[in-house]
């Protein structure tokens, strides 16, 4: 009897990206968009959900300020009052999820 396969499916991996949503010309909000690793972040859907006029990925310097992490190491939750968390409903179809632990070389199952 062989060892169980400890690798996870890409759909179990949470991809976390910071999105800047502009609401009109004067207001902006930042969102932490969490999607399965085999999906892409839909900026138009986030713009619509957040009643925005424009959505784009946040600049890397602002990502670091809001998360304390570099891109690719961001965990799927926020400790910053200006970073609001969004999660794709399909993430909840998994029994277990894998996400970055604030470092590029560590993940949590």
PDB file of N, CA and C in Angstrom:
ATOM      1  N   UNK A   1       0.844  -1.171   0.000  1.00  0.00           N
ATOM      2  CA  UNK A   1       0.000   0.000   0.000  1.00  0.00           C
ATOM      3  C   UNK A   1       0.893   1.238   0.000  1.00  0.00           C
ATOM      4  N   UNK A   2       0.674   2.147  -0.955  1.00  0.00           N
ATOM      5  CA  UNK A   2       1.512   3.340  -1.090  1.00  0.00           C
ATOM      6  C   UNK A   2       1.095   4.461  -0.154  1.00  0.00           C
ATOM      7  N   UNK A   3       1.944   5.429  -0.083  1.00  0.00           N
ATOM      8  CA  UNK A   3       1.666   6.625   0.717  1.00  0.00           C
ATOM      9  C   UNK A   3       0.571   7.446   0.035  1.00  0.00           C
ATOM     10  N   UNK A   4      -0.302   8.128   0.818  1.00  0.00           N
ATOM     11  CA  UNK A   4      -1.311   8.991   0.196  1.00  0.00           C
ATOM     12  C   UNK A   4      -0.637  10.166  -0.494  1.00  0.00           C
ATOM     13  N   UNK A   5      -1.237  10.626  -1.560  1.00  0.00           N
ATOM     14  CA  UNK A   5      -0.719  11.763  -2.319  1.00  0.00           C
ATOM     15  C   UNK A   5      -1.039  13.043  -1.555  1.00  0.00           C
ATOM     16  N   UNK A   6      -0.011  13.735  -1.080  1.00  0.00           N
ATOM     17  CA  UNK A   6      -0.227  14.931  -0.261  1.00  0.00           C
ATOM     18  C   UNK A   6      -0.365  16.205  -1.092  1.00  0.00           C
ATOM     19  N   UNK A   7      -0.227  16.109  -2.386  1.00  0.00           N
ATOM     20  CA  UNK A   7      -0.376  17.297  -3.226  1.00  0.00           C
ATOM     21  C   UNK A   7      -1.842  17.692  -3.316  1.00  0.00           C
ATOM     22  N   UNK A   8      -2.063  18.976  -3.391  1.00  0.00           N
ATOM     23  CA  UNK A   8      -3.437  19.470  -3.500  1.00  0.00           C
ATOM     24  C   UNK A   8      -3.762  19.789  -4.955  1.00  0.00           C
ATOM     25  N   UNK A   9      -5.049  19.884  -5.224  1.00  0.00           N
ATOM     26  CA  UNK A   9      -5.516  20.300  -6.542  1.00  0.00           C
ATOM     27  C   UNK A   9      -5.427  21.814  -6.629  1.00  0.00           C
ATOM     28  N   UNK A  10      -5.200  22.321  -7.808  1.00  0.00           N
ATOM     29  CA  UNK A  10      -5.093  23.763  -8.007  1.00  0.00           C
ATOM     30  C   UNK A  10      -6.367  24.484  -7.570  1.00  0.00           C
ATOM     31  N   UNK A  11      -7.517  23.828  -7.697  1.00  0.00           N
ATOM     32  CA  UNK A  11      -8.789  24.436  -7.277  1.00  0.00           C
ATOM     33  C   UNK A  11      -8.872  24.610  -5.761  1.00  0.00           C
ATOM     34  N   UNK A  12      -7.997  23.896  -5.007  1.00  0.00           N
ATOM     35  CA  UNK A  12      -7.964  24.021  -3.551  1.00  0.00           C
ATOM     36  C   UNK A  12      -7.049  25.157  -3.091  1.00  0.00           C
ATOM     37  N   UNK A  13      -6.218  25.637  -3.966  1.00  0.00           N
ATOM     38  CA  UNK A  13      -5.275  26.704  -3.625  1.00  0.00           C
ATOM     39  C   UNK A  13      -5.980  28.055  -3.734  1.00  0.00           C
ATOM     40  N   UNK A  14      -5.849  28.865  -2.711  1.00  0.00           N
ATOM     41  CA  UNK A  14      -6.446  30.198  -2.743  1.00  0.00           C
ATOM     42  C   UNK A  14      -5.437  31.171  -3.315  1.00  0.00           C
ATOM     43  N   UNK A  15      -5.822  31.810  -4.411  1.00  0.00           N
ATOM     44  CA  UNK A  15      -5.021  32.873  -5.006  1.00  0.00           C
ATOM     45  C   UNK A  15      -5.580  34.186  -4.464  1.00  0.00           C
ATOM     46  N   UNK A  16      -4.730  34.982  -3.800  1.00  0.00           N
ATOM     47  CA  UNK A  16      -5.165  36.232  -3.165  1.00  0.00           C
ATOM     48  C   UNK A  16      -4.470  37.414  -3.828  1.00  0.00           C
ATOM     49  N   UNK A  17      -5.277  38.315  -4.365  1.00  0.00           N
ATOM     50  CA  UNK A  17      -4.748  39.491  -5.063  1.00  0.00           C
ATOM     51  C   UNK A  17      -5.454  40.745  -4.563  1.00  0.00           C
ATOM     52  N   UNK A  18      -4.705  41.839  -4.459  1.00  0.00           N
ATOM     53  CA  UNK A  18      -5.277  43.100  -4.002  1.00  0.00           C
ATOM     54  C   UNK A  18      -5.764  43.885  -5.214  1.00  0.00           C
ATOM     55  N   UNK A  19      -7.031  44.301  -5.135  1.00  0.00           N
ATOM     56  CA  UNK A  19      -7.677  45.033  -6.227  1.00  0.00           C
ATOM     57  C   UNK A  19      -8.068  46.420  -5.732  1.00  0.00           C
ATOM     58  N   UNK A  20      -7.765  47.417  -6.538  1.00  0.00           N
ATOM     59  CA  UNK A  20      -8.169  48.799  -6.280  1.00  0.00           C
ATOM     60  C   UNK A  20      -9.443  49.072  -7.062  1.00  0.00           C
ATOM     61  N   UNK A  21     -10.501  49.474  -6.357  1.00  0.00           N
ATOM     62  CA  UNK A  21     -11.765  49.813  -7.004  1.00  0.00           C
ATOM     63  C   UNK A  21     -11.998  51.301  -6.821  1.00  0.00           C
ATOM     64  N   UNK A  22     -12.136  51.997  -7.932  1.00  0.00           N
ATOM     65  CA  UNK A  22     -12.447  53.427  -7.886  1.00  0.00           C
ATOM     66  C   UNK A  22     -13.954  53.581  -7.941  1.00  0.00           C
ATOM     67  N   UNK A  23     -14.460  54.459  -7.085  1.00  0.00           N
ATOM     68  CA  UNK A  23     -15.893  54.735  -7.033  1.00  0.00           C
ATOM     69  C   UNK A  23     -16.030  56.223  -7.339  1.00  0.00           C
ATOM     70  N   UNK A  24     -16.345  56.514  -8.595  1.00  0.00           N
ATOM     71  CA  UNK A  24     -16.342  57.908  -9.021  1.00  0.00           C
ATOM     72  C   UNK A  24     -14.912  58.399  -9.162  1.00  0.00           C
ATOM     73  N   UNK A  25     -14.741  59.724  -9.088  1.00  0.00           N
ATOM     74  CA  UNK A  25     -13.406  60.307  -9.269  1.00  0.00           C
ATOM     75  C   UNK A  25     -12.659  60.513  -7.964  1.00  0.00           C
ATOM     76  N   UNK A  26     -13.371  60.527  -6.840  1.00  0.00           N
ATOM     77  CA  UNK A  26     -12.733  60.896  -5.584  1.00  0.00           C
ATOM     78  C   UNK A  26     -12.538  59.765  -4.586  1.00  0.00           C
ATOM     79  N   UNK A  27     -13.277  58.681  -4.723  1.00  0.00           N
ATOM     80  CA  UNK A  27     -13.213  57.623  -3.724  1.00  0.00           C
ATOM     81  C   UNK A  27     -12.603  56.346  -4.303  1.00  0.00           C
ATOM     82  N   UNK A  28     -11.767  55.694  -3.500  1.00  0.00           N
ATOM     83  CA  UNK A  28     -11.157  54.412  -3.869  1.00  0.00           C
ATOM     84  C   UNK A  28     -11.216  53.482  -2.670  1.00  0.00           C
ATOM     85  N   UNK A  29     -11.339  52.193  -2.940  1.00  0.00           N
ATOM     86  CA  UNK A  29     -11.300  51.164  -1.901  1.00  0.00           C
ATOM     87  C   UNK A  29     -10.443  50.016  -2.392  1.00  0.00           C
ATOM     88  N   UNK A  30      -9.835  49.332  -1.430  1.00  0.00           N
ATOM     89  CA  UNK A  30      -9.001  48.171  -1.743  1.00  0.00           C
ATOM     90  C   UNK A  30      -9.695  46.910  -1.262  1.00  0.00           C
ATOM     91  N   UNK A  31      -9.637  45.878  -2.100  1.00  0.00           N
ATOM     92  CA  UNK A  31     -10.261  44.597  -1.799  1.00  0.00           C
ATOM     93  C   UNK A  31      -9.235  43.488  -1.981  1.00  0.00           C
ATOM     94  N   UNK A  32      -9.278  42.516  -1.085  1.00  0.00           N
ATOM     95  CA  UNK A  32      -8.460  41.326  -1.214  1.00  0.00           C
ATOM     96  C   UNK A  32      -9.332  40.266  -1.882  1.00  0.00           C
ATOM     97  N   UNK A  33      -9.087  40.046  -3.152  1.00  0.00           N
ATOM     98  CA  UNK A  33      -9.884  39.099  -3.929  1.00  0.00           C
ATOM     99  C   UNK A  33      -9.270  37.710  -3.809  1.00  0.00           C
ATOM    100  N   UNK A  34     -10.053  36.758  -3.318  1.00  0.00           N
ATOM    101  CA  UNK A  34      -9.616  35.377  -3.142  1.00  0.00           C
ATOM    102  C   UNK A  34     -10.371  34.481  -4.112  1.00  0.00           C
ATOM    103  N   UNK A  35      -9.622  33.814  -4.982  1.00  0.00           N
ATOM    104  CA  UNK A  35     -10.216  32.921  -5.978  1.00  0.00           C
ATOM    105  C   UNK A  35      -9.445  31.608  -5.982  1.00  0.00           C
ATOM    106  N   UNK A  36     -10.051  30.531  -6.498  1.00  0.00           N
ATOM    107  CA  UNK A  36      -9.309  29.278  -6.641  1.00  0.00           C
ATOM    108  C   UNK A  36      -8.094  29.474  -7.551  1.00  0.00           C
ATOM    109  N   UNK A  37      -7.046  28.702  -7.281  1.00  0.00           N
ATOM    110  CA  UNK A  37      -5.809  28.821  -8.034  1.00  0.00           C
ATOM    111  C   UNK A  37      -5.946  28.561  -9.521  1.00  0.00           C
ATOM    112  N   UNK A  38      -6.993  27.861  -9.929  1.00  0.00           N
ATOM    113  CA  UNK A  38      -7.191  27.585 -11.347  1.00  0.00           C
ATOM    114  C   UNK A  38      -8.137  28.595 -12.012  1.00  0.00           C
ATOM    115  N   UNK A  39      -8.416  29.702 -11.337  1.00  0.00           N
ATOM    116  CA  UNK A  39      -9.304  30.742 -11.874  1.00  0.00           C
ATOM    117  C   UNK A  39      -8.576  32.081 -11.961  1.00  0.00           C
ATOM    118  N   UNK A  40      -9.166  32.966 -12.719  1.00  0.00           N
ATOM    119  CA  UNK A  40      -8.638  34.322 -12.826  1.00  0.00           C
ATOM    120  C   UNK A  40      -9.558  35.263 -12.059  1.00  0.00           C
ATOM    121  N   UNK A  41      -8.985  36.329 -11.535  1.00  0.00           N
ATOM    122  CA  UNK A  41      -9.786  37.366 -10.874  1.00  0.00           C
ATOM    123  C   UNK A  41     -10.524  38.136 -11.962  1.00  0.00           C
ATOM    124  N   UNK A  42     -11.836  38.274 -11.800  1.00  0.00           N
ATOM    125  CA  UNK A  42     -12.671  38.989 -12.757  1.00  0.00           C
ATOM    126  C   UNK A  42     -12.846  40.429 -12.264  1.00  0.00           C
ATOM    127  N   UNK A  43     -12.036  41.328 -12.793  1.00  0.00           N
ATOM    128  CA  UNK A  43     -12.069  42.725 -12.348  1.00  0.00           C
ATOM    129  C   UNK A  43     -13.419  43.385 -12.615  1.00  0.00           C
ATOM    130  N   UNK A  44     -14.062  43.051 -13.734  1.00  0.00           N
ATOM    131  CA  UNK A  44     -15.379  43.639 -14.020  1.00  0.00           C
ATOM    132  C   UNK A  44     -16.422  43.193 -13.009  1.00  0.00           C
ATOM    133  N   UNK A  45     -16.362  41.931 -12.597  1.00  0.00           N
ATOM    134  CA  UNK A  45     -17.309  41.427 -11.593  1.00  0.00           C
ATOM    135  C   UNK A  45     -17.085  42.130 -10.249  1.00  0.00           C
ATOM    136  N   UNK A  46     -15.823  42.335  -9.872  1.00  0.00           N
ATOM    137  CA  UNK A  46     -15.526  43.030  -8.618  1.00  0.00           C
ATOM    138  C   UNK A  46     -15.995  44.473  -8.702  1.00  0.00           C
ATOM    139  N   UNK A  47     -15.762  45.118  -9.821  1.00  0.00           N
ATOM    140  CA  UNK A  47     -16.208  46.502 -10.022  1.00  0.00           C
ATOM    141  C   UNK A  47     -17.720  46.600  -9.837  1.00  0.00           C
ATOM    142  N   UNK A  48     -18.446  45.693 -10.435  1.00  0.00           N
ATOM    143  CA  UNK A  48     -19.904  45.691 -10.325  1.00  0.00           C
ATOM    144  C   UNK A  48     -20.358  45.396  -8.905  1.00  0.00           C
ATOM    145  N   UNK A  49     -19.773  44.363  -8.286  1.00  0.00           N
ATOM    146  CA  UNK A  49     -20.128  43.981  -6.918  1.00  0.00           C
ATOM    147  C   UNK A  49     -19.918  45.133  -5.941  1.00  0.00           C
ATOM    148  N   UNK A  50     -18.879  45.909  -6.151  1.00  0.00           N
ATOM    149  CA  UNK A  50     -18.503  46.987  -5.224  1.00  0.00           C
ATOM    150  C   UNK A  50     -19.020  48.358  -5.661  1.00  0.00           C
ATOM    151  N   UNK A  51     -19.914  48.369  -6.652  1.00  0.00           N
ATOM    152  CA  UNK A  51     -20.481  49.620  -7.172  1.00  0.00           C
ATOM    153  C   UNK A  51     -19.410  50.600  -7.610  1.00  0.00           C
ATOM    154  N   UNK A  52     -18.374  50.076  -8.240  1.00  0.00           N
ATOM    155  CA  UNK A  52     -17.265  50.898  -8.689  1.00  0.00           C
ATOM    156  C   UNK A  52     -17.430  51.375 -10.114  1.00  0.00           C
ATOM    157  N   UNK A  53     -16.562  52.299 -10.480  1.00  0.00           N
ATOM    158  CA  UNK A  53     -16.526  52.791 -11.853  1.00  0.00           C
ATOM    159  C   UNK A  53     -15.319  52.257 -12.606  1.00  0.00           C
ATOM    160  N   UNK A  54     -14.327  51.744 -11.850  1.00  0.00           N
ATOM    161  CA  UNK A  54     -13.115  51.181 -12.452  1.00  0.00           C
ATOM    162  C   UNK A  54     -12.462  50.239 -11.437  1.00  0.00           C
ATOM    163  N   UNK A  55     -11.872  49.155 -11.917  1.00  0.00           N
ATOM    164  CA  UNK A  55     -11.152  48.218 -11.043  1.00  0.00           C
ATOM    165  C   UNK A  55      -9.847  47.824 -11.710  1.00  0.00           C
ATOM    166  N   UNK A  56      -8.800  47.723 -10.907  1.00  0.00           N
ATOM    167  CA  UNK A  56      -7.486  47.335 -11.412  1.00  0.00           C
ATOM    168  C   UNK A  56      -6.699  46.685 -10.282  1.00  0.00           C
ATOM    169  N   UNK A  57      -5.653  45.979 -10.628  1.00  0.00           N
ATOM    170  CA  UNK A  57      -4.788  45.419  -9.604  1.00  0.00           C
ATOM    171  C   UNK A  57      -4.026  46.562  -8.948  1.00  0.00           C
ATOM    172  N   UNK A  58      -3.886  46.481  -7.642  1.00  0.00           N
ATOM    173  CA  UNK A  58      -3.211  47.533  -6.885  1.00  0.00           C
ATOM    174  C   UNK A  58      -1.711  47.516  -7.173  1.00  0.00           C
ATOM    175  N   UNK A  59      -1.074  48.686  -7.101  1.00  0.00           N
ATOM    176  CA  UNK A  59       0.380  48.741  -7.275  1.00  0.00           C
ATOM    177  C   UNK A  59       1.088  47.950  -6.178  1.00  0.00           C
ATOM    178  N   UNK A  60       2.230  47.349  -6.508  1.00  0.00           N
ATOM    179  CA  UNK A  60       2.925  46.464  -5.568  1.00  0.00           C
ATOM    180  C   UNK A  60       3.314  47.161  -4.264  1.00  0.00           C
ATOM    181  N   UNK A  61       3.639  48.430  -4.303  1.00  0.00           N
ATOM    182  CA  UNK A  61       3.988  49.140  -3.066  1.00  0.00           C
ATOM    183  C   UNK A  61       2.777  49.218  -2.141  1.00  0.00           C
ATOM    184  N   UNK A  62       1.603  49.489  -2.699  1.00  0.00           N
ATOM    185  CA  UNK A  62       0.384  49.564  -1.882  1.00  0.00           C
ATOM    186  C   UNK A  62      -0.004  48.175  -1.375  1.00  0.00           C
ATOM    187  N   UNK A  63       0.208  47.143  -2.179  1.00  0.00           N
ATOM    188  CA  UNK A  63      -0.052  45.769  -1.750  1.00  0.00           C
ATOM    189  C   UNK A  63       0.776  45.457  -0.506  1.00  0.00           C
ATOM    190  N   UNK A  64       2.055  45.812  -0.542  1.00  0.00           N
ATOM    191  CA  UNK A  64       2.940  45.564   0.598  1.00  0.00           C
ATOM    192  C   UNK A  64       2.482  46.346   1.831  1.00  0.00           C
ATOM    193  N   UNK A  65       2.032  47.587   1.649  1.00  0.00           N
ATOM    194  CA  UNK A  65       1.551  48.400   2.775  1.00  0.00           C
ATOM    195  C   UNK A  65       0.300  47.791   3.406  1.00  0.00           C
ATOM    196  N   UNK A  66      -0.612  47.289   2.589  1.00  0.00           N
ATOM    197  CA  UNK A  66      -1.884  46.766   3.086  1.00  0.00           C
ATOM    198  C   UNK A  66      -1.776  45.354   3.660  1.00  0.00           C
ATOM    199  N   UNK A  67      -0.853  44.558   3.130  1.00  0.00           N
ATOM    200  CA  UNK A  67      -0.788  43.147   3.527  1.00  0.00           C
ATOM    201  C   UNK A  67       0.464  42.784   4.319  1.00  0.00           C
ATOM    202  N   UNK A  68       1.500  43.579   4.202  1.00  0.00           N
ATOM    203  CA  UNK A  68       2.769  43.226   4.820  1.00  0.00           C
ATOM    204  C   UNK A  68       3.479  42.110   4.083  1.00  0.00           C
ATOM    205  N   UNK A  69       3.026  41.813   2.871  1.00  0.00           N
ATOM    206  CA  UNK A  69       3.573  40.710   2.083  1.00  0.00           C
ATOM    207  C   UNK A  69       3.873  41.163   0.660  1.00  0.00           C
ATOM    208  N   UNK A  70       4.715  40.395   0.003  1.00  0.00           N
ATOM    209  CA  UNK A  70       4.937  40.616  -1.422  1.00  0.00           C
ATOM    210  C   UNK A  70       3.868  39.854  -2.192  1.00  0.00           C
ATOM    211  N   UNK A  71       3.652  40.264  -3.422  1.00  0.00           N
ATOM    212  CA  UNK A  71       2.704  39.550  -4.282  1.00  0.00           C
ATOM    213  C   UNK A  71       3.127  38.091  -4.388  1.00  0.00           C
ATOM    214  N   UNK A  72       2.167  37.194  -4.307  1.00  0.00           N
ATOM    215  CA  UNK A  72       2.442  35.773  -4.364  1.00  0.00           C
ATOM    216  C   UNK A  72       2.557  35.128  -2.993  1.00  0.00           C
ATOM    217  N   UNK A  73       2.624  35.947  -1.942  1.00  0.00           N
ATOM    218  CA  UNK A  73       2.748  35.410  -0.586  1.00  0.00           C
ATOM    219  C   UNK A  73       1.591  35.852   0.304  1.00  0.00           C
ATOM    220  N   UNK A  74       0.594  36.476  -0.276  1.00  0.00           N
ATOM    221  CA  UNK A  74      -0.504  37.092   0.480  1.00  0.00           C
ATOM    222  C   UNK A  74      -1.468  36.028   1.000  1.00  0.00           C
ATOM    223  N   UNK A  75      -1.721  36.006   2.318  1.00  0.00           N
ATOM    224  CA  UNK A  75      -2.742  35.097   2.850  1.00  0.00           C
ATOM    225  C   UNK A  75      -4.144  35.616   2.510  1.00  0.00           C
ATOM    226  N   UNK A  76      -5.169  34.773   2.610  1.00  0.00           N
ATOM    227  CA  UNK A  76      -6.510  35.162   2.171  1.00  0.00           C
ATOM    228  C   UNK A  76      -7.326  35.965   3.182  1.00  0.00           C
ATOM    229  N   UNK A  77      -6.678  36.574   4.156  1.00  0.00           N
ATOM    230  CA  UNK A  77      -7.398  37.378   5.149  1.00  0.00           C
ATOM    231  C   UNK A  77      -6.655  38.691   5.357  1.00  0.00           C
ATOM    232  N   UNK A  78      -7.329  39.641   5.976  1.00  0.00           N
ATOM    233  CA  UNK A  78      -6.772  40.983   6.125  1.00  0.00           C
ATOM    234  C   UNK A  78      -6.689  41.381   7.590  1.00  0.00           C
ATOM    235  N   UNK A  79      -5.592  42.052   7.918  1.00  0.00           N
ATOM    236  CA  UNK A  79      -5.436  42.654   9.232  1.00  0.00           C
ATOM    237  C   UNK A  79      -5.429  44.175   9.121  1.00  0.00           C
ATOM    238  N   UNK A  80      -5.734  44.696   7.952  1.00  0.00           N
ATOM    239  CA  UNK A  80      -5.715  46.139   7.713  1.00  0.00           C
ATOM    240  C   UNK A  80      -7.145  46.638   7.526  1.00  0.00           C
ATOM    241  N   UNK A  81      -7.487  47.700   8.228  1.00  0.00           N
ATOM    242  CA  UNK A  81      -8.872  48.203   8.183  1.00  0.00           C
ATOM    243  C   UNK A  81      -9.279  48.757   6.817  1.00  0.00           C
ATOM    244  N   UNK A  82      -8.322  49.042   5.953  1.00  0.00           N
ATOM    245  CA  UNK A  82      -8.631  49.565   4.613  1.00  0.00           C
ATOM    246  C   UNK A  82      -8.609  48.496   3.531  1.00  0.00           C
ATOM    247  N   UNK A  83      -8.497  47.224   3.918  1.00  0.00           N
ATOM    248  CA  UNK A  83      -8.469  46.130   2.953  1.00  0.00           C
ATOM    249  C   UNK A  83      -9.622  45.176   3.259  1.00  0.00           C
ATOM    250  N   UNK A  84     -10.605  45.171   2.376  1.00  0.00           N
ATOM    251  CA  UNK A  84     -11.832  44.389   2.552  1.00  0.00           C
ATOM    252  C   UNK A  84     -11.701  43.059   1.809  1.00  0.00           C
ATOM    253  N   UNK A  85     -12.149  41.983   2.422  1.00  0.00           N
ATOM    254  CA  UNK A  85     -11.965  40.637   1.877  1.00  0.00           C
ATOM    255  C   UNK A  85     -13.173  40.203   1.050  1.00  0.00           C
ATOM    256  N   UNK A  86     -12.880  39.661  -0.132  1.00  0.00           N
ATOM    257  CA  UNK A  86     -13.881  39.029  -0.996  1.00  0.00           C
ATOM    258  C   UNK A  86     -13.432  37.590  -1.243  1.00  0.00           C
ATOM    259  N   UNK A  87     -14.384  36.674  -1.341  1.00  0.00           N
ATOM    260  CA  UNK A  87     -14.052  35.272  -1.609  1.00  0.00           C
ATOM    261  C   UNK A  87     -14.994  34.712  -2.664  1.00  0.00           C
ATOM    262  N   UNK A  88     -14.430  34.049  -3.648  1.00  0.00           N
ATOM    263  CA  UNK A  88     -15.238  33.383  -4.670  1.00  0.00           C
ATOM    264  C   UNK A  88     -16.015  32.249  -4.012  1.00  0.00           C
ATOM    265  N   UNK A  89     -17.320  32.165  -4.248  1.00  0.00           N
ATOM    266  CA  UNK A  89     -18.136  31.101  -3.641  1.00  0.00           C
ATOM    267  C   UNK A  89     -17.623  29.695  -3.949  1.00  0.00           C
ATOM    268  N   UNK A  90     -16.989  29.501  -5.090  1.00  0.00           N
ATOM    269  CA  UNK A  90     -16.508  28.159  -5.461  1.00  0.00           C
ATOM    270  C   UNK A  90     -15.409  27.659  -4.528  1.00  0.00           C
ATOM    271  N   UNK A  91     -14.752  28.543  -3.776  1.00  0.00           N
ATOM    272  CA  UNK A  91     -13.756  28.094  -2.795  1.00  0.00           C
ATOM    273  C   UNK A  91     -14.381  27.190  -1.742  1.00  0.00           C
ATOM    274  N   UNK A  92     -15.636  27.438  -1.417  1.00  0.00           N
ATOM    275  CA  UNK A  92     -16.317  26.706  -0.352  1.00  0.00           C
ATOM    276  C   UNK A  92     -16.789  25.318  -0.788  1.00  0.00           C
ATOM    277  N   UNK A  93     -16.524  24.958  -2.038  1.00  0.00           N
ATOM    278  CA  UNK A  93     -16.851  23.616  -2.528  1.00  0.00           C
ATOM    279  C   UNK A  93     -15.795  22.594  -2.108  1.00  0.00           C
ATOM    280  N   UNK A  94     -14.680  23.061  -1.555  1.00  0.00           N
ATOM    281  CA  UNK A  94     -13.579  22.202  -1.137  1.00  0.00           C
ATOM    282  C   UNK A  94     -13.660  21.884   0.345  1.00  0.00           C
ATOM    283  N   UNK A  95     -13.259  20.656   0.706  1.00  0.00           N
ATOM    284  CA  UNK A  95     -13.153  20.285   2.119  1.00  0.00           C
ATOM    285  C   UNK A  95     -11.940  20.920   2.762  1.00  0.00           C
ATOM    286  N   UNK A  96     -10.859  21.014   1.997  1.00  0.00           N
ATOM    287  CA  UNK A  96      -9.611  21.603   2.485  1.00  0.00           C
ATOM    288  C   UNK A  96      -9.121  22.634   1.477  1.00  0.00           C
ATOM    289  N   UNK A  97      -8.464  23.665   1.992  1.00  0.00           N
ATOM    290  CA  UNK A  97      -7.895  24.704   1.144  1.00  0.00           C
ATOM    291  C   UNK A  97      -6.433  24.901   1.499  1.00  0.00           C
ATOM    292  N   UNK A  98      -5.685  25.391   0.556  1.00  0.00           N
ATOM    293  CA  UNK A  98      -4.267  25.696   0.746  1.00  0.00           C
ATOM    294  C   UNK A  98      -4.083  27.170   0.440  1.00  0.00           C
ATOM    295  N   UNK A  99      -3.320  27.860   1.299  1.00  0.00           N
ATOM    296  CA  UNK A  99      -3.076  29.277   1.036  1.00  0.00           C
ATOM    297  C   UNK A  99      -1.681  29.672   1.476  1.00  0.00           C
ATOM    298  N   UNK A 100      -1.218  30.783   0.946  1.00  0.00           N
ATOM    299  CA  UNK A 100       0.108  31.297   1.270  1.00  0.00           C
ATOM    300  C   UNK A 100       0.140  31.777   2.707  1.00  0.00           C
ATOM    301  N   UNK A 101       1.275  31.575   3.340  1.00  0.00           N
ATOM    302  CA  UNK A 101       1.422  31.900   4.756  1.00  0.00           C
ATOM    303  C   UNK A 101       2.251  33.162   4.946  1.00  0.00           C
ATOM    304  N   UNK A 102       2.133  34.111   4.033  1.00  0.00           N
ATOM    305  CA  UNK A 102       2.871  35.363   4.155  1.00  0.00           C
ATOM    306  C   UNK A 102       4.299  35.269   3.652  1.00  0.00           C
ATOM    307  N   UNK A 103       4.672  34.103   3.131  1.00  0.00           N
ATOM    308  CA  UNK A 103       6.001  33.878   2.584  1.00  0.00           C
ATOM    309  C   UNK A 103       5.861  33.137   1.264  1.00  0.00           C
ATOM    310  N   UNK A 104       6.841  33.285   0.425  1.00  0.00           N
ATOM    311  CA  UNK A 104       6.806  32.590  -0.862  1.00  0.00           C
ATOM    312  C   UNK A 104       7.141  31.113  -0.742  1.00  0.00           C
ATOM    313  N   UNK A 105       7.773  30.716   0.363  1.00  0.00           N
ATOM    314  CA  UNK A 105       8.200  29.321   0.509  1.00  0.00           C
ATOM    315  C   UNK A 105       7.373  28.523   1.519  1.00  0.00           C
ATOM    316  N   UNK A 106       6.245  29.058   1.972  1.00  0.00           N
ATOM    317  CA  UNK A 106       5.415  28.359   2.959  1.00  0.00           C
ATOM    318  C   UNK A 106       3.940  28.490   2.612  1.00  0.00           C
ATOM    319  N   UNK A 107       3.227  27.390   2.777  1.00  0.00           N
ATOM    320  CA  UNK A 107       1.775  27.375   2.587  1.00  0.00           C
ATOM    321  C   UNK A 107       1.136  26.665   3.761  1.00  0.00           C
ATOM    322  N   UNK A 108      -0.146  26.901   3.948  1.00  0.00           N
ATOM    323  CA  UNK A 108      -0.921  26.259   5.011  1.00  0.00           C
ATOM    324  C   UNK A 108      -2.052  25.489   4.360  1.00  0.00           C
ATOM    325  N   UNK A 109      -2.253  24.240   4.788  1.00  0.00           N
ATOM    326  CA  UNK A 109      -3.358  23.408   4.297  1.00  0.00           C
ATOM    327  C   UNK A 109      -4.451  23.444   5.335  1.00  0.00           C
TER     328      UNK A 109
END
